[in-house]
Structure formats: C-alpha cells, structure tokens
Coordinates of C-alpha atoms in Angstrom, one line a residue:
M1 CA 31.1 -19.7 -56.4
A2 CA 32.2 -23.3 -56.7
A3 CA 34.5 -22.8 -53.7
D4 CA 31.5 -22.0 -51.5
F5 CA 30.9 -25.7 -51.0
I6 CA 32.9 -28.9 -51.1
V7 CA 31.2 -32.2 -51.9
S8 CA 32.3 -35.5 -50.5
K9 CA 33.4 -38.3 -52.8
E10 CA 31.2 -40.5 -50.6
F11 CA 28.1 -39.0 -52.1
I12 CA 29.4 -38.9 -55.7
K13 CA 30.7 -42.4 -55.6
P14 CA 29.3 -44.3 -52.6
A15 CA 31.9 -47.1 -52.9
E16 CA 34.7 -44.6 -52.3
P17 CA 35.5 -44.6 -48.5
E18 CA 37.3 -41.3 -48.2
F19 CA 35.9 -37.8 -47.8
F20 CA 37.7 -34.6 -48.8
D21 CA 39.6 -33.4 -45.7
E22 CA 38.1 -30.0 -46.1
Y23 CA 34.7 -31.4 -46.1
L24 CA 35.1 -33.4 -43.0
K25 CA 36.4 -30.3 -41.2
M26 CA 33.3 -28.3 -42.3
Y27 CA 30.6 -31.1 -41.9
P28 CA 31.8 -33.9 -39.7
E29 CA 28.2 -35.2 -39.5
G30 CA 28.3 -36.0 -43.2
R31 CA 29.8 -39.4 -42.7
D32 CA 26.7 -40.5 -40.8
V33 CA 24.2 -39.8 -43.6
L34 CA 24.9 -43.0 -45.5
E35 CA 24.8 -45.1 -42.4
K36 CA 21.5 -43.4 -41.2
Y37 CA 19.6 -44.1 -44.4
Q38 CA 21.1 -47.6 -44.8
A39 CA 19.9 -48.4 -41.3
E40 CA 16.4 -46.9 -42.0
H41 CA 16.0 -48.8 -45.3
P42 CA 17.8 -52.1 -45.0
G43 CA 17.9 -54.0 -48.2
Q44 CA 15.6 -51.5 -49.9
R45 CA 15.5 -51.9 -53.7
A46 CA 12.3 -50.2 -55.0
M47 CA 11.4 -46.6 -54.3
A48 CA 9.4 -43.7 -55.7
V49 CA 11.6 -41.9 -58.2
K50 CA 10.9 -38.4 -59.6
S51 CA 12.7 -37.2 -62.7
V52 CA 13.4 -33.5 -62.9
T53 CA 14.5 -32.1 -66.3
I54 CA 17.0 -29.2 -66.2
I55 CA 17.7 -27.4 -69.5
V56 CA 21.3 -26.1 -69.0
T57 CA 21.6 -24.6 -72.5
E58 CA 19.6 -23.9 -75.6
N59 CA 22.6 -24.2 -77.8
C60 CA 23.7 -27.3 -79.8
N61 CA 26.8 -27.9 -81.9
L62 CA 24.8 -30.1 -84.4
R63 CA 21.9 -29.2 -86.7
C64 CA 20.0 -32.4 -87.1
S65 CA 17.4 -32.0 -89.8
Y66 CA 14.7 -33.8 -88.0
C67 CA 15.2 -32.1 -84.6
Y68 CA 12.1 -30.4 -83.2
Q69 CA 14.2 -27.6 -81.7
H70 CA 14.4 -25.1 -84.5
A71 CA 15.3 -22.1 -82.3
K72 CA 18.7 -23.2 -80.9
N73 CA 20.8 -20.3 -79.7
A74 CA 23.9 -19.5 -77.6
Q75 CA 22.3 -16.7 -75.6
H76 CA 20.2 -18.8 -73.2
V77 CA 22.5 -20.7 -70.9
M78 CA 21.6 -21.4 -67.2
S79 CA 23.6 -19.2 -64.9
R80 CA 25.2 -20.4 -61.7
E81 CA 22.8 -18.3 -59.7
T82 CA 19.8 -19.8 -61.4
A83 CA 21.2 -23.3 -60.8
R84 CA 21.6 -22.5 -57.1
Q85 CA 18.0 -21.2 -56.9
V86 CA 16.7 -24.3 -58.7
V87 CA 18.4 -26.5 -56.2
D88 CA 17.1 -24.5 -53.3
L89 CA 13.6 -24.6 -54.7
L90 CA 13.7 -28.4 -55.0
F91 CA 14.5 -28.9 -51.3
E92 CA 12.1 -26.1 -50.2
E93 CA 9.2 -27.7 -52.1
D94 CA 10.0 -31.1 -50.8
A95 CA 10.1 -29.8 -47.2
K96 CA 6.6 -28.3 -47.8
E97 CA 5.4 -31.7 -49.3
N98 CA 4.5 -30.2 -52.6
P99 CA 2.4 -32.6 -54.7
Y100 CA 5.2 -32.7 -57.2
L101 CA 8.0 -33.2 -54.7
N102 CA 7.5 -35.0 -51.4
P103 CA 8.7 -38.3 -49.7
S104 CA 5.9 -40.2 -51.2
V105 CA 6.5 -39.4 -54.9
A106 CA 10.1 -38.5 -54.8
Q107 CA 12.0 -40.7 -52.4
A108 CA 14.8 -40.5 -55.0
L109 CA 15.5 -38.0 -57.7
V110 CA 16.8 -38.3 -61.3
L111 CA 18.4 -35.1 -62.4
D112 CA 18.0 -35.1 -66.1
F113 CA 20.3 -32.6 -67.8
I114 CA 19.4 -31.7 -71.3
G115 CA 19.8 -29.1 -74.0
G116 CA 20.4 -28.3 -76.8
E117 CA 23.5 -30.3 -76.2
P118 CA 24.0 -30.4 -72.4
L119 CA 27.7 -31.2 -72.5
L120 CA 28.3 -27.8 -73.9
A121 CA 27.5 -26.6 -70.4
V122 CA 29.2 -29.4 -68.5
E123 CA 30.9 -27.0 -66.0
L124 CA 27.5 -25.6 -65.1
M125 CA 26.3 -29.2 -64.6
D126 CA 29.2 -29.8 -62.3
F127 CA 28.4 -26.7 -60.3
F128 CA 24.7 -27.8 -60.0
M129 CA 25.6 -31.2 -58.8
K130 CA 28.1 -30.1 -56.2
Y131 CA 25.7 -27.5 -54.8
F132 CA 22.9 -30.1 -54.9
L133 CA 25.0 -32.6 -52.9
W134 CA 26.3 -30.1 -50.5
K135 CA 22.7 -29.0 -49.8
A136 CA 21.5 -32.6 -49.4
V137 CA 24.2 -33.5 -46.9
T138 CA 23.9 -30.2 -45.0
L139 CA 20.2 -30.9 -44.6
N140 CA 20.7 -34.6 -43.8
H141 CA 18.3 -35.2 -46.7
R142 CA 17.5 -38.6 -48.3
W143 CA 18.6 -37.2 -51.7
A144 CA 22.2 -37.2 -50.5
I145 CA 22.3 -40.8 -51.5
H146 CA 19.0 -41.3 -53.4
Y147 CA 19.9 -39.6 -56.6
M148 CA 21.0 -40.3 -60.1
I149 CA 22.2 -38.1 -63.0
S150 CA 20.8 -38.6 -66.5
I151 CA 22.3 -36.9 -69.6
S152 CA 21.0 -37.0 -73.2
S153 CA 23.9 -36.2 -75.5
N154 CA 24.8 -36.2 -79.2
G155 CA 28.2 -37.7 -78.2
T156 CA 30.4 -35.2 -80.1
L157 CA 32.1 -33.8 -77.0
M158 CA 33.2 -37.0 -75.2
N159 CA 36.9 -36.4 -75.6
T160 CA 37.0 -32.9 -74.1
E161 CA 38.8 -32.6 -70.7
A162 CA 35.8 -31.1 -68.9
V163 CA 33.4 -33.8 -70.0
R164 CA 36.0 -36.6 -69.1
R165 CA 36.4 -35.1 -65.7
F166 CA 32.7 -34.9 -65.0
L167 CA 32.0 -38.4 -66.1
T168 CA 34.9 -39.8 -64.1
L169 CA 33.8 -37.9 -61.0
Y170 CA 30.2 -39.2 -61.2
K171 CA 30.9 -42.6 -62.7
G172 CA 28.3 -45.0 -61.3
R173 CA 25.8 -42.1 -60.7
A174 CA 25.6 -40.7 -64.2
S175 CA 23.6 -42.5 -66.9
L176 CA 24.8 -41.1 -70.3
G177 CA 22.7 -41.8 -73.3
I178 CA 24.3 -41.0 -76.7
T179 CA 22.1 -40.8 -79.8
I180 CA 23.7 -42.5 -82.7
D181 CA 21.4 -43.2 -85.6
G182 CA 22.6 -46.7 -86.5
D183 CA 25.1 -46.7 -89.3
K184 CA 26.9 -44.0 -91.2
A185 CA 24.3 -43.7 -94.0
L186 CA 21.3 -43.2 -91.7
H187 CA 23.1 -41.1 -89.1
D188 CA 24.8 -38.7 -91.6
A189 CA 21.6 -38.4 -93.6
C190 CA 20.2 -36.1 -90.8
R191 CA 22.8 -35.5 -88.0
R192 CA 25.2 -32.9 -89.3
Y193 CA 27.2 -29.9 -88.1
P194 CA 26.0 -26.4 -89.0
D195 CA 28.5 -26.3 -91.9
G196 CA 26.9 -29.5 -93.3
S197 CA 29.8 -31.8 -92.4
P198 CA 28.8 -35.3 -91.1
S199 CA 29.1 -36.3 -87.4
Y200 CA 29.0 -40.2 -87.5
D201 CA 32.7 -40.9 -87.1
I202 CA 33.1 -38.5 -84.2
V203 CA 30.0 -39.8 -82.5
A204 CA 30.9 -43.4 -83.0
A205 CA 34.3 -42.7 -81.4
G206 CA 32.5 -41.0 -78.5
V207 CA 30.2 -44.0 -78.0
R208 CA 33.2 -46.4 -77.9
L209 CA 35.0 -44.2 -75.4
G210 CA 32.0 -43.9 -73.3
Q211 CA 31.4 -47.7 -73.3
Q212 CA 35.0 -48.4 -72.3
K213 CA 35.5 -45.8 -69.6
Y214 CA 32.2 -44.2 -68.4
G215 CA 29.5 -46.8 -68.5
V216 CA 27.6 -45.3 -71.4
S217 CA 24.1 -46.9 -71.6
R218 CA 24.0 -50.2 -73.5
V219 CA 20.9 -49.1 -75.2
T220 CA 20.5 -46.2 -77.6
K221 CA 17.8 -44.1 -79.4
L222 CA 17.3 -44.1 -83.1
T223 CA 15.0 -41.5 -84.7
L224 CA 13.3 -42.2 -88.0
A225 CA 12.4 -39.4 -90.4
P226 CA 11.4 -39.2 -94.1
A227 CA 15.1 -38.6 -95.0
N228 CA 16.5 -41.8 -93.3
V229 CA 13.8 -44.4 -93.0
Q230 CA 15.2 -46.4 -95.9
Y231 CA 18.3 -47.2 -93.8
L232 CA 16.6 -48.7 -90.8
F233 CA 17.6 -52.3 -91.1
G234 CA 21.3 -51.7 -91.7
A235 CA 21.4 -49.1 -89.0
V236 CA 19.9 -51.3 -86.3
K237 CA 22.1 -54.2 -87.4
N238 CA 25.2 -52.0 -87.1
L239 CA 24.3 -50.9 -83.6
K240 CA 24.3 -54.5 -82.4
E241 CA 27.3 -55.7 -84.4
S242 CA 29.6 -52.7 -84.2
F243 CA 28.7 -51.3 -80.7
D244 CA 27.3 -54.4 -78.9
F245 CA 24.2 -52.4 -77.9
S246 CA 21.6 -54.6 -76.1
G247 CA 18.7 -52.6 -77.5
V248 CA 17.4 -49.7 -79.5
Y249 CA 14.5 -47.4 -78.7
A250 CA 13.3 -46.4 -82.2
N251 CA 10.5 -44.1 -83.2
C252 CA 9.2 -42.0 -86.1
V253 CA 9.1 -38.3 -85.7
Y254 CA 5.7 -36.7 -85.0
E255 CA 6.2 -33.9 -87.5
P256 CA 4.6 -33.7 -91.0
G257 CA 6.2 -35.2 -94.0
W258 CA 5.2 -38.9 -93.9
T259 CA 3.5 -40.5 -96.9
L260 CA 2.3 -44.0 -97.8
D261 CA 5.5 -44.5 -99.8
H262 CA 7.5 -44.0 -96.5
A263 CA 5.1 -46.5 -94.8
R264 CA 5.9 -49.1 -97.5
V265 CA 9.6 -48.5 -97.0
L266 CA 9.3 -48.8 -93.2
Y267 CA 7.3 -52.1 -93.6
A268 CA 10.0 -53.6 -95.9
Q269 CA 12.8 -52.5 -93.6
M270 CA 11.1 -53.9 -90.5
K271 CA 10.6 -57.2 -92.3
E272 CA 14.3 -57.4 -93.1
L273 CA 15.0 -56.5 -89.5
A274 CA 12.6 -59.2 -88.2
D275 CA 14.2 -61.9 -90.4
W276 CA 17.7 -61.0 -89.1
M277 CA 16.6 -61.0 -85.5
L278 CA 14.7 -64.3 -85.8
E279 CA 16.9 -66.4 -88.0
G280 CA 20.0 -65.6 -86.0
Q281 CA 18.1 -65.7 -82.7
V282 CA 19.4 -62.2 -82.1
Y283 CA 16.1 -61.3 -80.3
R284 CA 17.3 -63.4 -77.3
E285 CA 19.9 -60.8 -76.4
F286 CA 18.8 -57.7 -78.3
F287 CA 15.6 -55.7 -78.6
C288 CA 14.1 -53.1 -80.8
T289 CA 11.1 -51.2 -79.5
L290 CA 9.5 -51.1 -83.0
F291 CA 8.5 -54.7 -82.2
N292 CA 6.0 -54.8 -79.3
Q293 CA 3.5 -57.6 -78.8
R294 CA 0.8 -55.2 -77.6
T295 CA 1.1 -52.8 -80.5
G296 CA -1.8 -52.8 -83.0
Q297 CA -4.6 -54.0 -80.7
P298 CA -7.9 -52.3 -80.3
M299 CA -8.4 -50.3 -77.1
A300 CA -11.4 -50.3 -74.8
P301 CA -13.5 -47.1 -74.7
E302 CA -12.8 -46.8 -71.0
D303 CA -9.1 -46.8 -71.6
D304 CA -8.8 -43.0 -71.5
E305 CA -5.2 -42.6 -70.4
N306 CA -3.1 -40.0 -72.2
W307 CA -0.1 -41.6 -74.1
C308 CA 2.1 -38.6 -73.3
G309 CA 3.3 -37.7 -69.8
G310 CA 3.4 -34.0 -70.6
T311 CA 0.0 -33.2 -69.2
G312 CA 0.7 -32.6 -65.6
S313 CA 3.0 -35.4 -64.3
M314 CA 6.4 -34.1 -65.5
L315 CA 8.7 -31.3 -64.3
C316 CA 11.1 -29.2 -66.3
F317 CA 13.2 -26.1 -65.5
T318 CA 14.2 -23.7 -68.2
T319 CA 17.6 -21.9 -68.4
E320 CA 15.9 -18.9 -66.7
G321 CA 14.3 -21.0 -64.0
N322 CA 10.8 -21.1 -65.3
I323 CA 9.0 -24.4 -64.7
T324 CA 7.1 -26.2 -67.5
P325 CA 5.2 -29.5 -67.6
C326 CA 7.7 -30.9 -70.1
L327 CA 10.8 -29.9 -72.1
R328 CA 8.7 -29.4 -75.3
Y329 CA 6.4 -26.8 -73.7
T330 CA 9.4 -24.4 -73.4
R331 CA 9.8 -21.4 -75.7
F332 CA 12.7 -22.6 -77.8
N333 CA 11.1 -26.1 -78.2
L334 CA 7.9 -24.5 -79.4
N335 CA 10.0 -22.6 -81.9
D336 CA 8.2 -19.4 -80.9
R337 CA 5.0 -20.7 -82.5
Q338 CA 3.0 -20.7 -79.3
P339 CA 3.5 -19.1 -75.8
E340 CA 5.5 -21.1 -73.3
I341 CA 3.2 -23.1 -70.9
R342 CA 4.4 -22.6 -67.3
I343 CA 3.4 -24.3 -64.1
G344 CA 5.7 -22.3 -61.8
N345 CA 8.8 -20.2 -61.4
L346 CA 11.6 -19.6 -58.9
E347 CA 9.5 -17.0 -57.0
T348 CA 6.2 -18.8 -56.6
G349 CA 7.5 -22.4 -56.7
I350 CA 5.9 -25.4 -58.3
A351 CA 2.2 -25.1 -59.2
N352 CA 1.5 -22.8 -56.2
A353 CA 0.1 -19.7 -57.9
P354 CA -3.5 -19.7 -59.0
E355 CA -2.6 -19.3 -62.7
H356 CA -0.2 -22.3 -62.5
K357 CA -2.7 -24.5 -60.7
A358 CA -5.2 -23.7 -63.4
V359 CA -2.8 -24.9 -66.1
I360 CA -2.2 -28.2 -64.2
E361 CA -6.0 -28.6 -63.8
A362 CA -6.6 -28.2 -67.5
L363 CA -3.7 -30.5 -68.5
E364 CA -4.9 -33.2 -66.1
K365 CA -8.3 -33.3 -67.8
I366 CA -6.8 -34.3 -71.2
G367 CA -7.5 -37.9 -72.0
R368 CA -7.4 -40.1 -75.1
R369 CA -11.1 -39.4 -75.8
S370 CA -10.9 -35.6 -75.4
Q371 CA -8.1 -35.1 -77.9
S372 CA -9.0 -37.8 -80.5
T373 CA -11.4 -37.8 -83.4
D374 CA -13.9 -40.6 -83.5
Q375 CA -11.8 -42.2 -86.2
C376 CA -8.7 -42.3 -83.9
F377 CA -10.5 -43.2 -80.8
H378 CA -12.2 -46.2 -82.3
C379 CA -9.2 -47.2 -84.5
P380 CA -8.9 -51.0 -84.5
I381 CA -5.1 -50.8 -84.1
A382 CA -5.1 -47.9 -81.6
M383 CA -2.7 -49.6 -79.1
G384 CA 0.8 -48.2 -79.4
C385 CA -0.1 -45.3 -81.6
A386 CA 1.9 -42.4 -80.1
W387 CA 1.5 -38.7 -79.8
C388 CA 3.2 -35.8 -78.1
S389 CA 0.8 -33.4 -76.2
A390 CA 3.3 -30.5 -76.5
F391 CA 3.6 -31.0 -80.2
N392 CA -0.2 -31.0 -80.4
Y393 CA 0.0 -27.6 -78.7
E394 CA 2.7 -26.3 -81.0
E395 CA 0.8 -27.4 -84.1
T396 CA -2.8 -26.6 -83.1
G397 CA -2.6 -24.2 -80.2
T398 CA -4.0 -26.7 -77.7
P399 CA -2.5 -29.9 -76.2
N400 CA -6.0 -31.3 -76.3
K401 CA -6.2 -31.8 -80.1
R402 CA -4.3 -34.8 -81.4
V403 CA -1.9 -34.5 -84.4
T404 CA -1.9 -37.6 -86.6
Y405 CA 0.9 -37.1 -89.1
I406 CA 2.4 -40.4 -87.9
C407 CA -0.7 -42.5 -88.8
P408 CA 0.6 -44.2 -92.0
M409 CA 3.8 -45.2 -90.2
H410 CA 1.9 -46.7 -87.3
K411 CA -0.1 -48.8 -89.8
A412 CA 3.1 -50.1 -91.4
R413 CA 4.6 -50.8 -88.0
V414 CA 1.6 -52.9 -87.0
L415 CA 1.8 -54.9 -90.2
A416 CA 5.4 -55.6 -89.6
N417 CA 4.6 -56.7 -86.0
V418 CA 2.1 -59.2 -87.4
Y419 CA 4.9 -60.6 -89.5
Y420 CA 7.5 -60.7 -86.7
W421 CA 5.4 -62.2 -83.9
N422 CA 3.7 -64.9 -86.0
K423 CA 7.0 -66.0 -87.5
L424 CA 8.5 -66.1 -84.0
F425 CA 5.6 -68.2 -82.7
R426 CA 5.8 -70.6 -85.7
N427 CA 9.6 -71.0 -85.4
H428 CA 9.1 -72.3 -81.8
G429 CA 6.0 -74.4 -82.6
L430 CA 3.8 -72.3 -80.4
P431 CA 0.1 -72.1 -80.9
D432 CA 0.0 -68.4 -80.1
R433 CA -0.9 -66.0 -82.9
Y434 CA -0.6 -62.3 -83.3
P435 CA -4.0 -61.2 -84.5
M436 CA -4.4 -59.1 -87.6
H437 CA -6.6 -56.1 -86.7
V438 CA -5.7 -54.0 -89.8
P439 CA -8.8 -53.9 -92.0
H440 CA -8.2 -55.3 -95.5
D441 CA -9.7 -52.3 -97.1
W442 CA -7.0 -50.0 -95.7

C-alpha cells in the first residue's frame, strides 16, 4: 500500500529543495504548490488551526497507575485502510465546508497522533502522513504546507529504528511531547511496565535523545496523583536542572482518591517550589502552570463557558474510524462504563447524520451553570478549577454533571498561589497584591 504514493521531501521538510525523482515524474505540478500559497499569503503568520486527534492504537507498553485508560489492549490498532479512509474524509468534509472542517476554521491542521502509546504504531503513522501529503499535493490543497504533527508519547521507544526514521523524516514538522514525571521517585511511583519494573531511566534517556536530535518539546507534562504528590517539588526542580525544560504543565488527576491530607502535602510542596523559583529567580526562564495569577478568583454569574473543550469543539477518530468529540469519549477511555459518544463515522461523515447532530446540539448546551451545583457555581475561588466533561460522563452517565473529586486540591493550589504571587510582588517592591478569596472558615 505504501508504494501507491510517494511524498515529496519538500512537503515533509520545506527547507529541503529536492523532490524525489519518482514524485516529480508523477506530479510535476507539485513544485508549484509552495510557491502558490506563499504568493497568496505573503508574510502570513497567524491562521485558524484545527487539531484532529487520531487514535492509532489502544495498546501501551506501560501501565501507569493513575492512567484513565484502564482498558488498554493490543487488538484495536488502526488499519491502513481505515487510515486512508480517515484522510479521504478530512479532505471531503473540507471541500463541503463542514462546520468542523473548512477554510475558515481549519486553514491549517494539527494531526495529533495518540494512543495508548502511539509510537507502537509508528509505521501506521508514517503511512497516514505519506497518504495525507500525497492527497494534499494531488488536490493542490492548502494543507500540503499548512500542517503539523503532534505526538504524545511515554518516551520508551525513542531508540527504535522505526521511530528514529519517522522523527528524522518529519523533523521540523513533528512536535513530540514526552511525559516524564519529574524525578525518579515521582516518576517510578506511578509510571511502570506491566511487570512492575520502573521506566524512569529509559524515559530520561529518550528525552535526552529527543532533545539532542529531534527537537523534542522544551516543555513537559507532569501528572499528580495521590501516590506521588509528595514528590512534586523535587520532581519539578529536576526537570529544570537535569533536562533544561523551560516549563512544566502540571495537574492533579480528576479521579477519586484525594483527601485533605493530600491537599496539605500539595500546599507544602508548592511553597517549596515557590521559594526555589523566586529566590533563585528561576521564574524568569521557567514556568509551572500550577502557578497562575488568575487562579482562585471568583467568577461572574454570566461567565458560563465550559472549562473543557470536549463538548462539541473537538474532533477525534478511533482506531475503527468512528468520530467522537474527544479522546475520552471513546470506548476504551470510558473503560466500558458508558457507551461511546459518537458524532460521526466514515460512512456519514462529521456530524451529518441526525443522531450525530443531536449529540452536538446537546453537548453545546452544556455550560458552567448547567453542570455545577450552587456551591460550585458560586464558589469564591472558582477561577481555574478544572473538570473533564468526558470524565463527568464516565462517572455519572452525563457530561452535564460536574465531578468534584479535585476540590481539596484546588483549594490547596489557590492558597499556594496566594503565597507565591504576594512574595513575588514584595520581592520586587510592587504594590500589587494577590487577593485571598479562600474563606477563613474553610
């Protein structure tokens, strides 16, 4: 199947001047595509970008204890035929100016490959991309140059030949994010192989290899769970000092298990982290999303936006080619606790069938007010308190009922932000103050 089309290096790495000889013989007009779009959009920098998630496999070679995917398996892997049909559908729906895909909302595409562990299916990803680019060039389509690849990986397969080949081929177009949970203690507390063996050393080597050769993202993601929250400060510090990351996106899991004792630990760990970032002025070149100046403020009643984007604005293809509003609405992410929520398939397209339109209509009606209790809606520190609509659905049977297991951890985070920002302001002699909205009787 891969021999059915040949993709130019020009569209994989735009700085490369040569085309494959075979490609030029088949599609001599291909060379003009770059020049055409560059002429039509001189100096253009900003554009409407649509992210499309493609689940290439439900399998993973790790068994992280906090992972919300409890139904991992090796049976569901996207086939080449399904990949081909997904690509065809993307271009067909764009040609029809589907509300999800059209020149106004999707001038550029981000193809977000995910699993499981997507690099287990790297050869399928390569097939997908080559067919996608062949299709784009054949159609003289804007996506021939307006595209990026995003990959979320656990970093354990970086040294395999197929992965190295893919990352080399798409270098400059592929954004690879590797999850490494800080230092060895925090990481190995949760991120282990099925036989129980730790993964930190292998992942750390993968991060370093990626940074040296493939442009691995200079930011990473750190997930906090009851089993590892006590390692937060050392973990974040290690990410900066050992890997020279410029930032860490950190969050607490939404699932049950949090207690007030965990909240006290988080507060103490964040205070240590704040002192380190401020006293060494690390904050000037490094960020941690646990500290956010808007977090912990009250929200106006008219602010009815849903925190989560999984209520009608996102797009995800399963390994079988079904279309869901988000990765977490898929069967294996719901852990078979609820039916998969679909907004389309390869036959009917994206939100074209009446039943799929009805799903979108219901999801789009969900707001902060509709899913929150009065206590949550009028909370004096509501700003920055997160939730996942799909986890709401998994846990309660509806995405319109907010799950609040994270509540004590949000309170602790807000208190730590009061400490951090006011210390920062005082250190610089600024009159600004971060207001304390946490009631004393809490």
